[in-house]
mmCIF file of C-alpha atoms and ligand atoms in Angstrom:
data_model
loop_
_atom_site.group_PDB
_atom_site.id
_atom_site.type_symbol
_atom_site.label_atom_id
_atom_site.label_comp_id
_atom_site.label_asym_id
_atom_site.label_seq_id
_atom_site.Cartn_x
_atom_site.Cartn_y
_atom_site.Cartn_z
ATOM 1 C CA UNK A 1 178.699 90.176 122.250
ATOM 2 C CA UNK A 2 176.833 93.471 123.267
ATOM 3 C CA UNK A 3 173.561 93.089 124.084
ATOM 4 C CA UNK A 4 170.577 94.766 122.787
ATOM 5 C CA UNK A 5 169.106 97.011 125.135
ATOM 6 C CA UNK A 6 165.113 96.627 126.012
ATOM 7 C CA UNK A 7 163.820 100.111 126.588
ATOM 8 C CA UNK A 8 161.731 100.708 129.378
ATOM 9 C CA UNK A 9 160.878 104.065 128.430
ATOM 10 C CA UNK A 10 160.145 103.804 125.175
ATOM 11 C CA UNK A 11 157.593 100.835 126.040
ATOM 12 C CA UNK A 12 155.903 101.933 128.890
ATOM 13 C CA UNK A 13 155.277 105.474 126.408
ATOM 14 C CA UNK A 14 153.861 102.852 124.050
ATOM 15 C CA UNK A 15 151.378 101.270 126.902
ATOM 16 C CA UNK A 16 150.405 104.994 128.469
ATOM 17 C CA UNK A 17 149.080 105.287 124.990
ATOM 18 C CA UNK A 18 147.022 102.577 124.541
ATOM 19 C CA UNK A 19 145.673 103.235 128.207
ATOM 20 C CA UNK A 20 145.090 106.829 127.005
ATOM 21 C CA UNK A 21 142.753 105.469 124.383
ATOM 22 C CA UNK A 22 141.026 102.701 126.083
ATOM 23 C CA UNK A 23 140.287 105.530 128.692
ATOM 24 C CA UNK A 24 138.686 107.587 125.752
ATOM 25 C CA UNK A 25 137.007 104.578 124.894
ATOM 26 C CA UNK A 26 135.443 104.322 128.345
ATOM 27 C CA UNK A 27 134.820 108.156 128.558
ATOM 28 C CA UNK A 28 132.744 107.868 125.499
ATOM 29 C CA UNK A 29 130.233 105.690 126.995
ATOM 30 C CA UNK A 30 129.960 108.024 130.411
ATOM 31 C CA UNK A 31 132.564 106.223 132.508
ATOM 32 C CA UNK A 32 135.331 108.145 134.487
ATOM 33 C CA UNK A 33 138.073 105.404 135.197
ATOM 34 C CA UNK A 34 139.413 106.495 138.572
ATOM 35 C CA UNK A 35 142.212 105.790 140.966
ATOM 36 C CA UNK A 36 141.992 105.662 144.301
ATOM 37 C CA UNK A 37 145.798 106.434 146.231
ATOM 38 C CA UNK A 38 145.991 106.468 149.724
ATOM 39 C CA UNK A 39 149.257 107.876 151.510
ATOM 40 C CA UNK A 40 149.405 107.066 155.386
ATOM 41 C CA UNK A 41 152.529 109.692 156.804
ATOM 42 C CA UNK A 42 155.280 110.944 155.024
ATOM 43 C CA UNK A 43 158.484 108.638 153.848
ATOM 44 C CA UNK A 44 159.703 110.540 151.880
ATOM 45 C CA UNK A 45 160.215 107.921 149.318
ATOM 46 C CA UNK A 46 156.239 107.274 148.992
ATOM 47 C CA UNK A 47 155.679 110.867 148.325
ATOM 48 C CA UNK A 48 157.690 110.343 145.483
ATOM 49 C CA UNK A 49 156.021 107.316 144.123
ATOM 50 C CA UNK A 50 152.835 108.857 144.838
ATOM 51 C CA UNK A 51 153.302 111.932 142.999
ATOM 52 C CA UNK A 52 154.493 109.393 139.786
ATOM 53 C CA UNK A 53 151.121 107.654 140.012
ATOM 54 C CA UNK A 54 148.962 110.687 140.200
ATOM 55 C CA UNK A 55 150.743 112.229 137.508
ATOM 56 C CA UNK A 56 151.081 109.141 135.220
ATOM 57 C CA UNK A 57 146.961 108.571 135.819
ATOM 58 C CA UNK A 58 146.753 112.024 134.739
ATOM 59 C CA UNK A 59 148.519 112.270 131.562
ATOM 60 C CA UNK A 60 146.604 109.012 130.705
ATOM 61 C CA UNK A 61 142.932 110.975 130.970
ATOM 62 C CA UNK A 62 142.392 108.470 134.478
ATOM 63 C CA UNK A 63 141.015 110.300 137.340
ATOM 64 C CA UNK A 64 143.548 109.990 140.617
ATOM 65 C CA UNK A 65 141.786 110.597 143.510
ATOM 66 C CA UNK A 66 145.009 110.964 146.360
ATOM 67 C CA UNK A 67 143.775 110.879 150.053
ATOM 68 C CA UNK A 68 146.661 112.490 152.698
ATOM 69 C CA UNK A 69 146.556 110.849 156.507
ATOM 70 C CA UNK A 70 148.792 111.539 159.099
ATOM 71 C CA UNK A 71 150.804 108.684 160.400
ATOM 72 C CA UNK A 72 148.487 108.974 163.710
ATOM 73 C CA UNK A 73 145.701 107.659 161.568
ATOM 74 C CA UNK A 74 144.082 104.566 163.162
ATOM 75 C CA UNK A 75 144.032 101.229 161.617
ATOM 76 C CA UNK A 76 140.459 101.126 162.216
ATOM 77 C CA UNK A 77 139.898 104.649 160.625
ATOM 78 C CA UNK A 78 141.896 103.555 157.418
ATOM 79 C CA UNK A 79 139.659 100.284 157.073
ATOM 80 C CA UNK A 80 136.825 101.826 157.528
ATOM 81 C CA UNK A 81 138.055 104.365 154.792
ATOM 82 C CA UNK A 82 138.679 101.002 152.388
ATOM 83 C CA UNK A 83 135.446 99.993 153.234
ATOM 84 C CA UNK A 84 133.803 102.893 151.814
ATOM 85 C CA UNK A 85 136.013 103.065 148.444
ATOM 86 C CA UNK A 86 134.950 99.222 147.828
ATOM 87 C CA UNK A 87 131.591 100.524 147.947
ATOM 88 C CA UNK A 88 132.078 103.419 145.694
ATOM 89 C CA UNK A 89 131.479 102.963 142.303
ATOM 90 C CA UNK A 90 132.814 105.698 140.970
ATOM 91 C CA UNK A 91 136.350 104.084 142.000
ATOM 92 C CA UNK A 92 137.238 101.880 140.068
ATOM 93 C CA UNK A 93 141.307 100.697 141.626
ATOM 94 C CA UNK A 94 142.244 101.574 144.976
ATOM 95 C CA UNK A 95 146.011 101.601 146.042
ATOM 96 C CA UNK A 96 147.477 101.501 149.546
ATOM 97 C CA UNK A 97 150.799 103.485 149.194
ATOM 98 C CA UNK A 98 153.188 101.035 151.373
ATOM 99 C CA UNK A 99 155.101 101.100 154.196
ATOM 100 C CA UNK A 100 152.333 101.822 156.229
ATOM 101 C CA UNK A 101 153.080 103.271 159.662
ATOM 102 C CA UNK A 102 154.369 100.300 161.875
ATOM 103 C CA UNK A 103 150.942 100.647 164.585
ATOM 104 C CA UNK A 104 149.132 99.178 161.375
ATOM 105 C CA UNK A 105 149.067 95.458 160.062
ATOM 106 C CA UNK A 106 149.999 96.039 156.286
ATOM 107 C CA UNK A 107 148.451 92.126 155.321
ATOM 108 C CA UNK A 108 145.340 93.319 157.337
ATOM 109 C CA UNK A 109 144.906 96.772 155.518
ATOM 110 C CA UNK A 110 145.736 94.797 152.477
ATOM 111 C CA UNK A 111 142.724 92.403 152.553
ATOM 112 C CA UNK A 112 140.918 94.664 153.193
ATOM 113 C CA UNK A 113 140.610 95.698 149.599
ATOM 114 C CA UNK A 114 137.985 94.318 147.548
ATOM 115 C CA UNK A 115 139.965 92.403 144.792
ATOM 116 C CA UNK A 116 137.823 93.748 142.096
ATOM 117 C CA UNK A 117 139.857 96.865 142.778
ATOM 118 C CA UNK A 118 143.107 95.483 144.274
ATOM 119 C CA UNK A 119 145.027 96.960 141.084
ATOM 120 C CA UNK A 120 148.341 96.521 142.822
ATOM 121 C CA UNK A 121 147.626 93.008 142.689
ATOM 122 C CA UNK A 122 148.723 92.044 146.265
ATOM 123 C CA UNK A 123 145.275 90.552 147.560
ATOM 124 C CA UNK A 124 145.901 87.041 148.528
ATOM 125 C CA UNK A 125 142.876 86.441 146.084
ATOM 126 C CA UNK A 126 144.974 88.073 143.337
ATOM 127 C CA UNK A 127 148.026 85.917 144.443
ATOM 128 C CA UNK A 128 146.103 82.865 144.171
ATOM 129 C CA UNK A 129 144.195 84.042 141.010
ATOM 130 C CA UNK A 130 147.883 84.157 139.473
ATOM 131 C CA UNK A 131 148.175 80.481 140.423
ATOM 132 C CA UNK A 132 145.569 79.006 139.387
ATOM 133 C CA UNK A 133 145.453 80.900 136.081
ATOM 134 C CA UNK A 134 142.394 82.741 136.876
ATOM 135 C CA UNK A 135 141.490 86.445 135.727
ATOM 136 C CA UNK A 136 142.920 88.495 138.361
ATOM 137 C CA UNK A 137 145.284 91.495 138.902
ATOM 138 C CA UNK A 138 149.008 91.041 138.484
ATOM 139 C CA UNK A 139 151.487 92.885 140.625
ATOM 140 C CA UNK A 140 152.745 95.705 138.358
ATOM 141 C CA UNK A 141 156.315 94.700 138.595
ATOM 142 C CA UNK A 142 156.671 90.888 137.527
ATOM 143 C CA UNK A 143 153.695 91.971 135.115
ATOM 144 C CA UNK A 144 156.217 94.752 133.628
ATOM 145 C CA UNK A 145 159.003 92.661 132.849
ATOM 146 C CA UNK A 146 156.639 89.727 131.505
ATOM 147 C CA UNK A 147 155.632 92.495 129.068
ATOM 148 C CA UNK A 148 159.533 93.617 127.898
ATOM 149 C CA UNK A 149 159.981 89.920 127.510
ATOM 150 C CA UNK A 150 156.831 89.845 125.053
ATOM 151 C CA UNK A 151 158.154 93.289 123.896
ATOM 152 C CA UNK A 152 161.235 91.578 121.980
ATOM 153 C CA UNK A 153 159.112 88.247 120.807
ATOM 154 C CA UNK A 154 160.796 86.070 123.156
ATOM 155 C CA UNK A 155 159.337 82.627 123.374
ATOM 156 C CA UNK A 156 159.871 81.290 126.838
ATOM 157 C CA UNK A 157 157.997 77.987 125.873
ATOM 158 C CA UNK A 158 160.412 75.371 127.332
ATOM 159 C CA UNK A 159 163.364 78.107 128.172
ATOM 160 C CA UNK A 160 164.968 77.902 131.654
ATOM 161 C CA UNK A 161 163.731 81.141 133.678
ATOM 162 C CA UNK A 162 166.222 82.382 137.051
ATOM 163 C CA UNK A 163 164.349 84.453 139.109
ATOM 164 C CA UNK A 164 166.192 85.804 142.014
ATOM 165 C CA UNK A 165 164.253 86.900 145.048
ATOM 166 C CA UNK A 166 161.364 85.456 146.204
ATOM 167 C CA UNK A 167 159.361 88.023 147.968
ATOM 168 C CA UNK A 168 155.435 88.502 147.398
ATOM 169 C CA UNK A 169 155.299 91.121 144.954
ATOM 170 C CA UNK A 170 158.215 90.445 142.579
ATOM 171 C CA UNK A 171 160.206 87.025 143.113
ATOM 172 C CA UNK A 172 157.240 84.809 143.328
ATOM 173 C CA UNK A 173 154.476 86.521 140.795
ATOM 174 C CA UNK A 174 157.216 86.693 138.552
ATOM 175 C CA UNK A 175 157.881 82.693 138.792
ATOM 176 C CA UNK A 176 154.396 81.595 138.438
ATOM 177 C CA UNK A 177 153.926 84.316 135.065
ATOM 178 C CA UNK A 178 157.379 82.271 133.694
ATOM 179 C CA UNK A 179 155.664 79.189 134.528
ATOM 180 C CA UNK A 180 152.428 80.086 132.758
ATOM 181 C CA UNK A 181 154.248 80.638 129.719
ATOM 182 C CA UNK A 182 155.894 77.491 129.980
ATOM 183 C CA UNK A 183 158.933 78.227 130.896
ATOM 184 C CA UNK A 184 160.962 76.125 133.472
ATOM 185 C CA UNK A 185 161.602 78.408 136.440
ATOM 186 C CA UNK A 186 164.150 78.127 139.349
ATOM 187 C CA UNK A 187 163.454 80.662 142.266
ATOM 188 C CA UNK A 188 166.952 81.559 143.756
ATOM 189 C CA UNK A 189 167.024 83.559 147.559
ATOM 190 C CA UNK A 190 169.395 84.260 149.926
ATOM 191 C CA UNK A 191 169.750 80.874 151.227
ATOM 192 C CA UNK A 192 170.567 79.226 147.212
ATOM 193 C CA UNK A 193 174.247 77.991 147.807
ATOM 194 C CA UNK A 194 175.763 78.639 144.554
ATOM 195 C CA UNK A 195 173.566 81.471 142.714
ATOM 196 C CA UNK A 196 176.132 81.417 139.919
ATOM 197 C CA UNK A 197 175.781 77.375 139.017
ATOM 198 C CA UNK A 198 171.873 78.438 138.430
ATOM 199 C CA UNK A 199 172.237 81.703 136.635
ATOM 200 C CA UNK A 200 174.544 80.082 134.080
ATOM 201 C CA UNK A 201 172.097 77.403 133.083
ATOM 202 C CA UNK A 202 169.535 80.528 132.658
ATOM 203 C CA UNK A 203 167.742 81.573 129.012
ATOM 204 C CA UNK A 204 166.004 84.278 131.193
ATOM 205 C CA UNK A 205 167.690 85.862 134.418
ATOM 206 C CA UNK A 206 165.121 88.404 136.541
ATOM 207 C CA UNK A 207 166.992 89.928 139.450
ATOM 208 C CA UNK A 208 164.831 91.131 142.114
ATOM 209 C CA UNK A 209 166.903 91.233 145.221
ATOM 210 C CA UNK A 210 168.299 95.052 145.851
ATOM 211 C CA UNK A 211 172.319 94.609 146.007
ATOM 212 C CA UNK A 212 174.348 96.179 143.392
ATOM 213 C CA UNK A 213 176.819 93.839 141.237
ATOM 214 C CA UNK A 214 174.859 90.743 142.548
ATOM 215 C CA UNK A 215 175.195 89.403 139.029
ATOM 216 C CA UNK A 216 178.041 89.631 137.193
ATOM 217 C CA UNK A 217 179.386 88.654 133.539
ATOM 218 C CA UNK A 218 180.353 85.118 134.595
ATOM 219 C CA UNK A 219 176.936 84.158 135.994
ATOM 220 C CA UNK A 220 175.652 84.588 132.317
ATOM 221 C CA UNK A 221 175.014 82.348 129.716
ATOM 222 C CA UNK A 222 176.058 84.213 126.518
ATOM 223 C CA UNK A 223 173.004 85.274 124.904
ATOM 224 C CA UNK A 224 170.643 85.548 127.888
ATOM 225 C CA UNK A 225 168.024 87.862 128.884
ATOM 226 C CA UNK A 226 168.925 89.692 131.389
ATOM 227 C CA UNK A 227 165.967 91.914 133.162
ATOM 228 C CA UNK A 228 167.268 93.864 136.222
ATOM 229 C CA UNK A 229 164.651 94.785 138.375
ATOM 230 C CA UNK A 230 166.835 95.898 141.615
ATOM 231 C CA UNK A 231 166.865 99.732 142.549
ATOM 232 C CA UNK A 232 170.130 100.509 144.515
ATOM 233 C CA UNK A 233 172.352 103.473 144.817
ATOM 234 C CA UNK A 234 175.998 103.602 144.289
ATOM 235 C CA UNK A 235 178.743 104.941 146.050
ATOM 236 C CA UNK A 236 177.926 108.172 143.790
ATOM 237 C CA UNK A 237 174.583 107.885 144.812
ATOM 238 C CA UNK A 238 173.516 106.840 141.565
ATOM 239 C CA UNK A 239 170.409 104.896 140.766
ATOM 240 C CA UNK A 240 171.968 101.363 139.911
ATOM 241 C CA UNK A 241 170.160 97.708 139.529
ATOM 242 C CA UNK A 242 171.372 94.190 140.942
ATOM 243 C CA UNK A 243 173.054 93.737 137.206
ATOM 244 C CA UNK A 244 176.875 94.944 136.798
ATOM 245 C CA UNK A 245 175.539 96.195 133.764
ATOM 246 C CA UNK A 246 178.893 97.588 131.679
ATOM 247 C CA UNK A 247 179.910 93.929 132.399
ATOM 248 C CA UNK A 248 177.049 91.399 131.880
ATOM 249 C CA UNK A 249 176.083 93.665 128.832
ATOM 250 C CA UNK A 250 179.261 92.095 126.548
ATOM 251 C CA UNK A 251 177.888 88.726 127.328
ATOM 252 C CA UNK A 252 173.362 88.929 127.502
ATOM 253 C CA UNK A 253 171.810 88.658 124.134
ATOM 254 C CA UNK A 254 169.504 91.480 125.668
ATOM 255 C CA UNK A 255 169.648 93.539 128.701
ATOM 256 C CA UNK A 256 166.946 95.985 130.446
ATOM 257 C CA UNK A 257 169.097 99.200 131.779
ATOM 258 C CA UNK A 258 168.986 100.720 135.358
ATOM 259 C CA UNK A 259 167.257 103.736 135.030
ATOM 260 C CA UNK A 260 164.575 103.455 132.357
ATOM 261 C CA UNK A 261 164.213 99.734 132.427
ATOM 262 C CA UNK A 262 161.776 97.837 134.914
ATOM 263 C CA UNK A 263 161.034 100.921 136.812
ATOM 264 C CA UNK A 264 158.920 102.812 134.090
ATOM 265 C CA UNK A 265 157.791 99.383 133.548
ATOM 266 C CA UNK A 266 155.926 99.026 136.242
ATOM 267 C CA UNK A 267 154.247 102.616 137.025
ATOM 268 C CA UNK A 268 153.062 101.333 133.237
ATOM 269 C CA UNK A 269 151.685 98.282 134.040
ATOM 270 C CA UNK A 270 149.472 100.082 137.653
ATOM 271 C CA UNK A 271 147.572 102.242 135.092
ATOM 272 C CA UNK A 272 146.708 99.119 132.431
ATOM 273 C CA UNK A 273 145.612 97.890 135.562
ATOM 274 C CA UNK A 274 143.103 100.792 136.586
ATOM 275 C CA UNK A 275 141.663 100.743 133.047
ATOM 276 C CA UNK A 276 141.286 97.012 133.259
ATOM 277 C CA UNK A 277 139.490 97.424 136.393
ATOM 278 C CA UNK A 278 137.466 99.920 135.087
ATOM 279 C CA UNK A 279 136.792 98.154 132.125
ATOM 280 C CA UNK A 280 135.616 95.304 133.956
ATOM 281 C CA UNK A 281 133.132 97.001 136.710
ATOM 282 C CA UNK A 282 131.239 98.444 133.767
ATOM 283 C CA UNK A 283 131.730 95.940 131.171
HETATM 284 P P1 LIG B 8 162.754 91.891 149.215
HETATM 285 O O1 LIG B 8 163.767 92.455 150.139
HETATM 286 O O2 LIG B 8 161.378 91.609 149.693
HETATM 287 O O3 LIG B 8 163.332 90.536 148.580
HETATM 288 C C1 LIG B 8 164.676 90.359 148.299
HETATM 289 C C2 LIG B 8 164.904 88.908 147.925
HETATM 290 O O4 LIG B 8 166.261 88.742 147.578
HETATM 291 C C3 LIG B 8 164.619 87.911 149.037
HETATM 292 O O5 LIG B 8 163.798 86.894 148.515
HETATM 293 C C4 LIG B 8 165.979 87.332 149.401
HETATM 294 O O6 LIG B 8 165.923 85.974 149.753
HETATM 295 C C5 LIG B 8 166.735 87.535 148.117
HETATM 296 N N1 LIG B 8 168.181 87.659 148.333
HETATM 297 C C6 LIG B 8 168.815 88.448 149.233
HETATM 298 N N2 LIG B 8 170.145 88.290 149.124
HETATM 299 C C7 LIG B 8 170.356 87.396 148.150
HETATM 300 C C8 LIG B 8 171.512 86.812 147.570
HETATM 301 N N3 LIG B 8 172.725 87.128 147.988
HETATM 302 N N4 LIG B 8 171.363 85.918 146.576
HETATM 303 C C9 LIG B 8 170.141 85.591 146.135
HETATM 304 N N5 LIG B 8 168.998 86.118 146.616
HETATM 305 C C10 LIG B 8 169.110 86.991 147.633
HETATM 306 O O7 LIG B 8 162.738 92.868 147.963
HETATM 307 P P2 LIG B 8 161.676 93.192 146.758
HETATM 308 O O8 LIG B 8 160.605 94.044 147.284
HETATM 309 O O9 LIG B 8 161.336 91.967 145.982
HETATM 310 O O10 LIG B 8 162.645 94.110 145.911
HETATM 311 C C11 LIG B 8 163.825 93.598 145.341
HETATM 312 C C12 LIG B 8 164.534 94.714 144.623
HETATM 313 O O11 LIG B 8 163.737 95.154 143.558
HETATM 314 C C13 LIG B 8 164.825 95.961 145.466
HETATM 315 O O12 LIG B 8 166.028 96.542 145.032
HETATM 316 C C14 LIG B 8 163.670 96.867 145.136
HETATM 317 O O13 LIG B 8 164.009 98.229 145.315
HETATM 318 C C15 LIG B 8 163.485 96.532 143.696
HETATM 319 N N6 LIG B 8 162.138 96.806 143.172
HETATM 320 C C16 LIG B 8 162.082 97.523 142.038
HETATM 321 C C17 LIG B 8 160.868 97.808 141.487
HETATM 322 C C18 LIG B 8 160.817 98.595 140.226
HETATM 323 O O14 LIG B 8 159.771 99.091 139.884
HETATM 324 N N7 LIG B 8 161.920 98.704 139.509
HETATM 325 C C19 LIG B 8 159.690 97.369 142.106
HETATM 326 C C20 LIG B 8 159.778 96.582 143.255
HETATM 327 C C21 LIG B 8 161.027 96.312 143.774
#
């Protein structure tokens, strides 16, 4: 078998245009949906993800509003700054670029966000929104690769769903979307004793753990989805997922690639949450 490939290019082109016109929508009765994106220091690898979103917002008609701070800034200072964005109405989503600088308490800075503008969905009241099946905002990435699944008119109604990983913004979001659709999900981690006897009983595999090769042809079910949403570099230096994908592709029924699969995906999935935000505080 070679699997069909699920395109994350191609669909997150397809959701940038719908956000494009639900932001003309919201233009035309006075509104300017904006981002708020705040970058504490300089990693090097949130400069790059913060140029994506202010550039993605852009080309979508959504204001981004980027504030700089030096890694010196004070936790109290960039709290204070929150404070004052909740309050704004002219913001509509407000994103805290992470890491933060290790003098600051990430969970802190992180609640501190009202969740009517949390639009990376990692408020604990977003979290437990998920859960309970309450309207809330879903972390972009879990959200993304719900979406590819819908993209290819899967039914996960009573398929068996592997996620691997478990942390707060993919593993676990990811599970409890699976489980909202139905699906019966297993969360595998570092501590699962035989990840293979799981993955082989899987419909749907998500891996979300950062090691290349971590799944491999014979931990597939022939047929299965397979969405990779690990970002790892090879001994090239190449951008590669947790999937060996040349291998596991002979034996998935579909496959999402490493690049353009979850990736553009989920820089997607933070602007249909801005506009939903928007869409909301003005509704
Ligand atoms: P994390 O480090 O918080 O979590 C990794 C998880 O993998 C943990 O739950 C751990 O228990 C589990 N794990 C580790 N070794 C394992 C093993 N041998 N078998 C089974 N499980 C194991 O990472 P994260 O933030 O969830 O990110 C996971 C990966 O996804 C990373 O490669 C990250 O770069 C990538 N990622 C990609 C996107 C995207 O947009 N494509 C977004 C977020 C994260």
């Amino acid at each position: 078998m070679t699997a069909q490939l699920i395109d994350g290019n191609a669909l997150a082109r397809q959701i940038r245009a719908e956000v494009a016109g639900r932001t003309q929508a919201l233009k035309a009765r006075g509104v300017e949906p904006a981002l708020a994106i705040i970058l504490v220091g300089d990693d090097p690898a949130s400069q790059v993800y913060v140029k994506h979103k202010v550039n993605d917002s852009s080309e979508t008609g959504l204001t981004a509003k980027l504030e700089r701070y030096g890694a010196d800034l004070a936790e109290a200072e960039l709290l204070e700054r929150i404070d004052a964005l909740n309050k704004d109405p002219s913001v509509h989503g407000i994103l805290v670029q992470l890491p933060l600088p290790k003098h600051m308490d990430s969970h802190k800075v992180i609640e501190a966000i009202s969740p009517a503008k949390d639009v990376d969905g990692f408020h604990v009241a977003s979290a437990g929104a998920l859960m309970v099946g309450q309207p809330g905002f879903w972390p972009c990435t879990p959200h993304g690769c719900l979406r590819m699944l819908d993209s290819i008119g899967y039914e996960l109604r009573g398929r068996h769903a592997v996620v691997i990983g478990r942390s707060n913004i993919v593993g676990k979001p990811m599970a409890m979307m699976l489980l909202g659709r139905s699906a019966t999900v297993t969360i595998c981690h570092s501590a699962t004793a035989d990840l293979g006897a799981m993955t082989r009983q899987a419909d749907v595999i998500v891996a979300a753990v950062g090691r290349q090769n971590l799944v491999t042809a014979d931990m597939v079910k022939p047929g299965a989805v397979v969405i990779d949403v690990g970002m790892n570099r090879n001994a090239e230096g190449k951008l590669c997922g947790d999937v060996d994908f040349d291998g596991v592709k002979e034996v998935a029924g579909w496959i999402t690639p490493v690049p353009g699969g979850v990736g553009p995906m989920t820089r997607a999935m933070l602007l249909v949450n801005t506009i939903e935000a928007a869409e909301r505080a003005t509704a």
